Amino acid sequence: MREVVMNKHTNLLELEEHFYQLVDVDEPNVFRNLFPYEEIPKIAFNDRIVPHHMPDNIWITDTTFRDGQQSRAPYTTEQIVTIYDYLHRLGGPKGLIRQSEFFLYSKKDRDAVYKCMERGYEFPEVTSWIRASKQDFQLVKEIGMKETGILVSCSDYHIFYKMKMTRREAMNHYLSVIRECLETGISPRCHLEDITRSDIYGFVIPFCLELMKLSKEYQIPVKVRACDTMGYGVNFPGAVIPRSVPGIIYGLMTHAGVPSEMIEWHGHNDFYKAVNNSTTAWLYGASGVNCSLFGIGERTGNTPLEAMVFEYAQLKGTLDGMETTVITELAEYFEKELGYHMPERTPFCGKNFNVTRAGIHADGLLKNEEIYNIFDTGKFLNRPALVSVSNTSGLAGIAHWINTYYRLTDERKVDKNSELVKTVKQWVDKQYDEGRVTVITDNELVVVITDCCNKLGIVL
């Protein structure tokens, strides 16, 4: 007899009649029909549509110091603490960057954990990541953390080929570590690795049902992180599981009974879908999305944290106090202090993300910035819209560059038909007539404009 419950989102009584038990197969199910290794993976549809289920509260969690650190030179302890301070500011007074997770294996990692905890911030909460082993769990107990992530690989690729176990053996092993975690009062966060190649109803749902039983027994939250480890997830309505992000989130909530506030999505960008899939997870019921700064992570990277800040604002209609100018400060810190090269056209933080070279765009910017700028980037990122001067910039591009670079007030702005702009344009044209193939640098323009101003008796 299953309980009839009221769904607060649909305002309808619901009765879930399905029972999902572990399917302990003899041979691994690797979904060869969807993942033929010698071909490109296939996206199949069955047109089973699940409803939107946007949670009342959504948030971001951070893996910059865990998954993000696996694909770059290790951060120093001081660098980690500095970045952690930035994350605290970025999350704002409501702590919309809820958590940041750390490795515990080296002394340097543990030193960073202690120093970040000493900051005393409520958010981001310092959490850890361990393998599903009792030896790793000892590290968590020694530090005295309130929550830890635990790697619980859930696809047959991992269970059979990597762990050399059956599904039953893997589940029992995971549950023993999780139970020990709960016995000491620590909240486990179960990282369902490779969920988009997993048997959702033959392993994932039965496993999560057991997790919810443990959570109820110990009265301690057991979180579930759905990890799209290989980036196979798709957000298309009617796509089949295990690739369907809506289908996975729906299954976790409806059939495994995992509350929204205990579901996170962790995406990878192998097929350029990390941001869309993370947003989709929010839309269909996950409260948390796990990200790394600038998307730095394994292979093609994780979901960029800064992207989800602006996805949040677009979905909620407000930033809820997040301090977005910190994104620019972080980008500058990564480039200047860490030697990280930010691709120039990276949204929100690349040096050319709001820079145009097209003369017609520059003309539009000169008349009204809103025509060709995504939002007030000066206000939200301390990055006013710019033009880069080249052979295609035209008079408007040069005028806009002068007005922006010298931060001229409205009454002092130069017109594109002014003598100064025309003179600079003649110099630019001469450069390209003589075979130049690169854009004009800011330093070159400053020298030329200064010389032209002196000749024309103009003061900017």
Coordinates of C-alpha atoms in Angstrom, one line a residue:
M1 CA 0.0 0.0 0.0
R2 CA 1.6 3.2 -1.2
E3 CA 0.8 6.5 0.4
V4 CA -1.3 9.1 -1.6
V5 CA 0.5 12.4 -1.4
M6 CA -0.2 16.0 -2.5
N7 CA 2.2 17.5 -5.0
K8 CA 2.6 21.1 -4.0
H9 CA 3.8 22.1 -7.4
T10 CA 1.0 20.6 -9.5
N11 CA -1.6 20.7 -6.6
L12 CA -2.7 17.2 -7.5
L13 CA -2.9 14.0 -5.4
E14 CA -0.3 11.5 -6.6
L15 CA 0.0 7.7 -6.2
E16 CA 3.3 6.1 -7.3
E17 CA 2.7 2.5 -7.9
H18 CA 6.0 1.3 -9.2
F19 CA 8.6 -0.6 -7.1
Y20 CA 12.2 -0.5 -8.2
Q21 CA 14.5 -3.3 -7.1
L22 CA 18.2 -3.8 -7.9
V23 CA 18.7 -5.7 -11.1
D24 CA 21.8 -7.6 -10.4
V25 CA 22.9 -8.6 -14.0
D26 CA 25.6 -11.1 -14.9
E27 CA 26.9 -9.1 -17.8
P28 CA 27.3 -5.3 -17.8
N29 CA 24.8 -3.2 -19.6
V30 CA 26.8 -0.6 -21.4
F31 CA 24.0 0.6 -23.7
R32 CA 25.9 -0.2 -26.8
N33 CA 22.9 0.9 -28.9
L34 CA 23.5 4.4 -27.6
F35 CA 27.2 4.3 -27.1
P36 CA 28.8 2.4 -29.9
Y37 CA 32.5 3.2 -29.2
E38 CA 33.5 3.0 -32.9
E39 CA 30.8 5.6 -33.8
I40 CA 29.6 8.9 -32.5
P41 CA 27.2 8.4 -29.5
K42 CA 23.5 8.5 -30.4
I43 CA 20.7 10.6 -29.0
A44 CA 17.5 8.6 -29.1
F45 CA 13.9 9.7 -28.3
N46 CA 10.8 8.0 -26.9
D47 CA 8.8 11.2 -26.5
R48 CA 8.1 10.6 -22.8
I49 CA 7.9 14.1 -21.4
V50 CA 8.3 14.9 -17.7
P51 CA 7.1 18.1 -16.1
H52 CA 9.1 21.1 -15.1
H53 CA 9.6 21.2 -11.3
M54 CA 11.6 24.3 -10.5
P55 CA 12.5 24.2 -6.8
D56 CA 11.6 27.2 -4.6
N57 CA 15.3 27.7 -3.9
I58 CA 18.3 27.0 -6.2
W59 CA 22.0 27.5 -5.6
I60 CA 25.5 26.9 -6.8
T61 CA 28.2 24.6 -5.3
D62 CA 31.9 24.8 -6.2
T63 CA 34.4 22.2 -7.2
T64 CA 37.3 24.5 -8.1
F65 CA 39.6 23.0 -5.6
R66 CA 38.6 19.4 -6.3
D67 CA 37.6 18.6 -9.9
G68 CA 39.0 21.9 -11.1
Q69 CA 42.4 21.3 -9.5
Q70 CA 42.7 17.9 -11.2
S71 CA 43.4 19.5 -14.6
R72 CA 45.9 22.2 -13.8
A73 CA 49.0 22.8 -11.7
P74 CA 48.1 22.5 -8.0
Y75 CA 47.1 25.7 -6.2
T76 CA 49.2 26.8 -3.2
T77 CA 47.5 27.0 0.1
E78 CA 47.5 30.8 -0.1
Q79 CA 46.0 30.8 -3.6
I80 CA 43.2 28.5 -2.4
V81 CA 42.4 30.8 0.5
T82 CA 42.4 33.9 -1.7
I83 CA 40.0 32.2 -4.2
Y84 CA 37.8 31.0 -1.4
D85 CA 37.5 34.6 -0.2
Y86 CA 36.5 35.7 -3.7
L87 CA 33.8 33.0 -3.8
H88 CA 32.5 34.2 -0.4
R89 CA 32.1 37.7 -1.8
L90 CA 30.6 36.5 -5.1
G91 CA 27.9 34.4 -3.4
G92 CA 26.6 37.5 -1.7
P93 CA 24.8 37.8 1.7
K94 CA 22.4 34.9 0.9
G95 CA 25.3 32.6 0.3
L96 CA 24.2 31.4 -3.2
I97 CA 27.5 29.7 -3.6
R98 CA 26.6 27.2 -0.8
Q99 CA 29.6 24.9 -0.6
S100 CA 33.2 24.4 -1.8
E101 CA 34.7 21.0 -1.8
F102 CA 38.3 20.0 -1.1
F103 CA 40.7 17.0 -1.5
L104 CA 42.1 15.8 1.8
Y105 CA 45.0 13.6 0.6
S106 CA 48.0 15.9 1.0
K107 CA 49.2 18.1 3.8
K108 CA 48.8 21.2 1.5
D109 CA 45.1 20.3 0.9
R110 CA 44.4 19.8 4.6
D111 CA 46.2 23.1 5.4
A112 CA 44.0 24.9 2.9
V113 CA 40.9 23.3 4.5
Y114 CA 41.9 24.5 8.0
K115 CA 42.7 28.0 6.8
C116 CA 39.4 28.3 4.9
M117 CA 37.5 27.0 7.9
E118 CA 39.3 29.5 10.1
R119 CA 37.7 32.3 8.0
G120 CA 34.4 31.5 9.8
Y121 CA 32.2 32.0 6.7
E122 CA 28.8 30.4 6.7
F123 CA 29.0 30.2 3.0
P124 CA 30.6 28.6 1.0
E125 CA 30.6 25.7 3.5
V126 CA 33.9 23.8 3.4
T127 CA 33.3 20.2 2.4
S128 CA 35.4 17.3 1.3
W129 CA 35.6 14.6 -1.4
I130 CA 36.7 11.0 -0.7
R131 CA 36.6 7.6 -2.4
A132 CA 34.2 5.0 -1.0
S133 CA 36.8 3.6 1.4
K134 CA 37.0 3.5 5.1
Q135 CA 40.6 4.7 5.0
D136 CA 39.5 7.9 3.2
F137 CA 36.7 8.4 5.7
Q138 CA 39.2 8.5 8.5
L139 CA 40.6 11.7 7.1
V140 CA 37.1 13.3 7.2
K141 CA 36.7 12.3 10.9
E142 CA 40.1 13.6 11.8
I143 CA 39.4 17.0 10.4
G144 CA 35.8 17.1 11.9
M145 CA 33.9 18.0 8.8
K146 CA 30.1 18.1 8.8
E147 CA 29.7 16.8 5.3
T148 CA 31.7 14.8 2.8
G149 CA 31.3 13.8 -0.8
I150 CA 31.7 10.1 -1.5
L151 CA 32.4 8.7 -4.9
V152 CA 29.8 6.0 -5.8
S153 CA 30.3 5.0 -9.4
C154 CA 27.0 3.9 -10.8
S155 CA 27.5 2.8 -14.4
D156 CA 28.3 -0.8 -15.4
Y157 CA 31.4 0.7 -17.2
H158 CA 32.7 1.5 -13.7
I159 CA 31.2 -1.2 -11.6
F160 CA 32.3 -4.1 -13.8
Y161 CA 35.3 -2.8 -15.7
K162 CA 37.0 -0.5 -13.1
M163 CA 35.8 -1.9 -9.7
K164 CA 35.6 -5.5 -10.9
M165 CA 32.3 -6.0 -8.9
T166 CA 28.7 -6.9 -9.5
R167 CA 26.0 -4.3 -8.9
R168 CA 25.0 -6.0 -5.6
E169 CA 28.6 -6.0 -4.4
A170 CA 29.1 -2.3 -5.4
M171 CA 25.8 -1.3 -3.7
N172 CA 26.6 -3.2 -0.5
H173 CA 30.1 -1.7 -0.4
Y174 CA 28.8 1.9 -0.9
L175 CA 26.1 1.5 1.7
S176 CA 28.6 0.2 4.3
V177 CA 30.8 3.3 4.0
I178 CA 27.7 5.6 3.9
R179 CA 26.3 3.9 7.1
E180 CA 29.6 4.4 8.9
C181 CA 29.5 8.1 7.8
L182 CA 26.1 8.4 9.3
E183 CA 27.1 6.6 12.5
T184 CA 29.5 9.4 13.2
G185 CA 26.9 12.1 12.5
I186 CA 28.5 13.2 9.2
S187 CA 26.2 14.0 6.3
P188 CA 27.2 12.1 3.1
R189 CA 26.9 13.5 -0.4
C190 CA 26.8 10.6 -2.8
H191 CA 28.5 11.3 -6.1
L192 CA 26.7 9.1 -8.7
E193 CA 29.6 8.9 -11.1
D194 CA 28.8 8.3 -14.8
I195 CA 25.1 8.5 -14.3
T196 CA 24.4 9.3 -18.0
R197 CA 25.6 5.8 -18.9
S198 CA 24.0 4.0 -16.0
D199 CA 21.0 1.7 -15.7
I200 CA 18.7 4.3 -14.1
Y201 CA 15.9 2.0 -13.0
G202 CA 18.0 -1.1 -12.6
F203 CA 20.7 0.4 -10.3
V204 CA 20.5 4.1 -9.7
I205 CA 16.9 4.4 -8.4
P206 CA 17.1 1.2 -6.2
F207 CA 20.4 2.5 -4.7
C208 CA 18.9 6.0 -4.0
L209 CA 15.9 4.4 -2.4
E210 CA 18.3 2.7 0.0
L211 CA 20.0 6.0 0.6
M212 CA 16.7 7.7 1.5
K213 CA 15.9 4.9 3.9
L214 CA 19.3 5.5 5.6
S215 CA 18.6 9.3 5.7
K216 CA 15.2 8.6 7.4
E217 CA 16.7 6.1 9.8
Y218 CA 19.5 8.4 11.0
Q219 CA 17.7 11.7 10.6
I220 CA 20.6 13.1 8.6
P221 CA 20.4 14.4 5.1
V222 CA 21.9 12.1 2.4
K223 CA 22.5 14.2 -0.7
V224 CA 22.7 12.8 -4.2
R225 CA 25.0 14.4 -6.8
A226 CA 24.1 13.3 -10.4
C227 CA 27.5 13.3 -12.2
D228 CA 27.5 13.6 -16.0
T229 CA 31.1 12.5 -15.9
M230 CA 31.5 12.2 -19.7
G231 CA 29.2 15.0 -20.8
Y232 CA 26.6 12.7 -22.4
G233 CA 23.6 14.4 -20.9
V234 CA 21.1 16.1 -23.1
N235 CA 18.3 18.5 -22.2
F236 CA 15.9 17.7 -25.2
P237 CA 12.3 16.9 -24.2
G238 CA 11.5 13.3 -25.0
A239 CA 15.1 12.0 -25.1
V240 CA 15.6 8.6 -23.6
I241 CA 17.4 7.8 -20.4
P242 CA 20.2 7.5 -19.4
R243 CA 21.1 10.6 -21.5
S244 CA 18.0 12.6 -20.6
V245 CA 18.7 15.2 -17.9
P246 CA 15.0 15.8 -17.2
G247 CA 14.4 12.0 -17.1
I248 CA 17.2 11.5 -14.5
I249 CA 16.1 14.3 -12.2
Y250 CA 12.5 13.2 -12.5
G251 CA 13.4 9.6 -11.6
L252 CA 15.5 10.7 -8.6
M253 CA 12.6 12.8 -7.2
T254 CA 9.5 10.8 -8.2
H255 CA 10.7 7.2 -8.0
A256 CA 13.6 7.4 -5.5
G257 CA 12.0 10.1 -3.3
V258 CA 15.0 12.3 -3.2
P259 CA 13.9 15.9 -2.2
S260 CA 15.0 18.7 -4.5
E261 CA 17.2 20.3 -1.8
M262 CA 19.2 17.0 -1.7
I263 CA 19.8 16.8 -5.5
E264 CA 22.8 18.3 -7.3
W265 CA 23.9 18.2 -10.9
H266 CA 27.5 18.0 -11.8
G267 CA 28.2 18.5 -15.5
H268 CA 31.1 18.2 -17.9
N269 CA 31.4 20.0 -21.2
D270 CA 32.6 17.2 -23.6
F271 CA 29.7 18.0 -26.0
Y272 CA 29.3 21.7 -25.3
K273 CA 26.3 21.1 -23.1
A274 CA 27.5 21.7 -19.5
V275 CA 25.7 25.0 -19.0
N276 CA 22.4 24.0 -20.7
N277 CA 22.3 20.7 -18.8
S278 CA 23.0 22.4 -15.5
T279 CA 20.2 24.9 -16.1
T280 CA 17.9 22.0 -17.1
A281 CA 18.7 20.2 -13.9
W282 CA 17.4 23.3 -12.0
L283 CA 14.3 23.5 -14.2
Y284 CA 13.4 19.9 -13.5
G285 CA 13.9 19.8 -9.8
A286 CA 17.6 19.9 -8.7
S287 CA 18.3 22.7 -6.2
G288 CA 22.1 22.6 -6.6
V289 CA 24.4 22.7 -9.6
N290 CA 28.1 22.0 -9.1
C291 CA 30.5 24.2 -11.0
S292 CA 34.2 25.2 -11.2
L293 CA 35.5 28.7 -11.8
F294 CA 35.9 29.4 -15.6
G295 CA 34.9 25.8 -16.2
I296 CA 38.4 24.5 -15.4
G297 CA 38.2 20.8 -14.9
E298 CA 38.7 17.3 -16.3
R299 CA 39.2 17.1 -20.1
T300 CA 36.8 19.8 -21.6
G301 CA 36.0 21.1 -18.1
N302 CA 33.1 21.4 -15.7
T303 CA 30.1 23.8 -15.8
P304 CA 31.6 27.3 -15.5
L305 CA 30.5 28.8 -12.1
E306 CA 30.3 32.3 -13.5
A307 CA 27.9 31.2 -16.2
M308 CA 25.5 29.8 -13.6
V309 CA 25.5 33.1 -11.7
F310 CA 24.0 34.7 -14.8
E311 CA 21.7 31.7 -15.5
Y312 CA 20.4 32.2 -11.9
A313 CA 19.7 35.8 -12.5
Q314 CA 17.9 35.1 -15.8
L315 CA 15.7 32.4 -14.2
K316 CA 14.9 34.2 -10.9
G317 CA 14.8 37.8 -12.3
T318 CA 17.3 38.9 -9.6
L319 CA 20.9 38.3 -8.6
D320 CA 19.8 38.1 -5.0
G321 CA 22.8 40.0 -3.9
M322 CA 25.5 38.2 -5.7
E323 CA 28.5 40.5 -6.3
T324 CA 29.2 39.9 -10.0
T325 CA 32.1 42.3 -10.3
V326 CA 34.1 39.7 -8.4
I327 CA 34.1 37.6 -11.6
T328 CA 36.3 40.2 -13.3
E329 CA 38.6 40.4 -10.2
L330 CA 38.9 36.6 -10.3
A331 CA 39.7 36.5 -14.0
E332 CA 42.4 39.1 -13.4
Y333 CA 43.8 37.1 -10.5
F334 CA 43.9 33.9 -12.5
E335 CA 45.7 35.6 -15.3
K336 CA 48.1 37.8 -13.4
E337 CA 48.8 35.7 -10.3
L338 CA 48.3 32.1 -11.5
G339 CA 49.5 32.5 -15.1
Y340 CA 46.2 31.1 -16.5
H341 CA 45.5 32.2 -20.1
M342 CA 41.8 33.1 -20.4
P343 CA 40.6 32.5 -23.9
E344 CA 39.8 35.9 -25.3
R345 CA 36.2 35.2 -26.2
T346 CA 35.2 33.4 -23.0
P347 CA 31.8 34.8 -22.0
F348 CA 31.8 37.3 -19.1
C349 CA 35.6 37.1 -18.5
G350 CA 37.6 36.9 -21.7
K351 CA 39.2 40.2 -22.6
N352 CA 37.3 40.3 -25.9
F353 CA 33.9 39.0 -24.7
N354 CA 32.3 42.4 -25.2
V355 CA 34.7 43.9 -27.7
T356 CA 33.7 44.4 -31.3
R357 CA 35.8 44.9 -34.4
A358 CA 32.9 45.5 -36.8
G359 CA 32.4 49.1 -37.9
I360 CA 28.6 48.7 -38.1
H361 CA 28.5 47.3 -34.5
A362 CA 30.8 50.2 -33.3
D363 CA 28.4 52.7 -34.9
G364 CA 25.5 51.1 -33.0
L365 CA 27.5 51.2 -29.7
L366 CA 28.3 54.8 -30.3
K367 CA 24.6 55.7 -30.8
N368 CA 23.2 53.5 -28.0
E369 CA 25.3 50.9 -26.1
E370 CA 22.2 48.6 -25.6
I371 CA 22.1 47.8 -29.4
Y372 CA 25.2 45.6 -29.3
N373 CA 25.9 44.9 -25.6
I374 CA 24.3 42.0 -23.8
F375 CA 23.6 44.0 -20.6
D376 CA 25.3 46.8 -18.7
T377 CA 28.6 45.0 -18.5
G378 CA 30.1 48.1 -16.9
K379 CA 27.7 47.9 -14.0
F380 CA 27.7 44.1 -13.5
L381 CA 31.3 43.2 -14.4
N382 CA 33.1 46.6 -14.4
R383 CA 33.8 45.9 -18.1
P384 CA 32.2 48.6 -20.3
A385 CA 31.6 47.6 -23.9
L386 CA 34.7 48.2 -26.1
V387 CA 35.8 48.2 -29.7
S388 CA 39.1 46.9 -31.1
V389 CA 40.4 49.1 -33.8
S390 CA 41.3 47.4 -37.1
N391 CA 40.7 47.9 -40.8
T392 CA 36.9 47.2 -40.3
S393 CA 36.3 49.5 -37.3
G394 CA 35.5 52.6 -39.3
L395 CA 35.1 56.1 -37.9
A396 CA 32.5 54.9 -35.3
G397 CA 34.9 52.3 -33.9
I398 CA 37.7 54.8 -33.4
A399 CA 35.3 57.4 -31.8
H400 CA 33.9 54.7 -29.5
W401 CA 37.4 53.6 -28.5
I402 CA 38.5 57.1 -27.7
N403 CA 35.3 57.8 -25.6
T404 CA 35.6 54.6 -23.7
Y405 CA 39.4 54.5 -23.2
Y406 CA 39.5 58.0 -21.9
R407 CA 36.2 57.7 -20.0
L408 CA 34.9 60.9 -21.6
T409 CA 31.7 62.3 -20.1
D410 CA 28.7 62.9 -22.5
E411 CA 29.5 66.6 -23.1
R412 CA 33.1 65.8 -23.9
K413 CA 32.7 62.7 -26.1
V414 CA 34.2 63.0 -29.6
D415 CA 31.9 62.6 -32.6
K416 CA 32.8 60.1 -35.3
N417 CA 33.0 62.9 -37.9
S418 CA 35.4 65.0 -35.8
E419 CA 38.7 66.1 -37.1
L420 CA 40.5 64.0 -34.5
V421 CA 38.7 60.8 -35.5
K422 CA 39.3 61.4 -39.2
T423 CA 43.0 62.0 -38.6
V424 CA 43.4 58.8 -36.6
K425 CA 41.4 56.9 -39.2
Q426 CA 43.9 58.0 -41.9
W427 CA 46.7 56.6 -39.8
V428 CA 44.9 53.3 -39.3
D429 CA 44.1 53.0 -43.0
K430 CA 47.7 53.6 -43.9
Q431 CA 48.8 50.7 -41.6
Y432 CA 46.6 48.2 -43.4
D433 CA 47.4 49.6 -46.8
E434 CA 51.0 48.8 -46.1
G435 CA 50.1 45.2 -45.3
R436 CA 49.4 45.0 -41.6
V437 CA 47.3 41.9 -40.6
T438 CA 46.8 42.5 -36.8
V439 CA 44.6 44.8 -34.8
I440 CA 45.9 48.1 -33.5
T441 CA 47.0 47.8 -29.9
D442 CA 45.8 50.1 -27.2
N443 CA 49.4 51.4 -26.6
E444 CA 49.7 52.3 -30.3
L445 CA 46.5 54.1 -30.3
V446 CA 47.4 56.2 -27.3
V447 CA 50.6 57.3 -28.9
V448 CA 48.9 58.2 -32.2
I449 CA 45.9 60.0 -30.5
T450 CA 48.3 61.9 -28.2
D451 CA 50.3 63.1 -31.3
C452 CA 47.1 64.0 -33.1
C453 CA 45.7 65.9 -30.2
N454 CA 48.9 67.9 -29.9
K455 CA 48.8 68.8 -33.6
L456 CA 45.1 69.8 -33.5
G457 CA 45.3 71.6 -30.1
I458 CA 42.8 69.2 -28.5
V459 CA 42.7 68.2 -24.9
L460 CA 40.9 64.9 -24.0

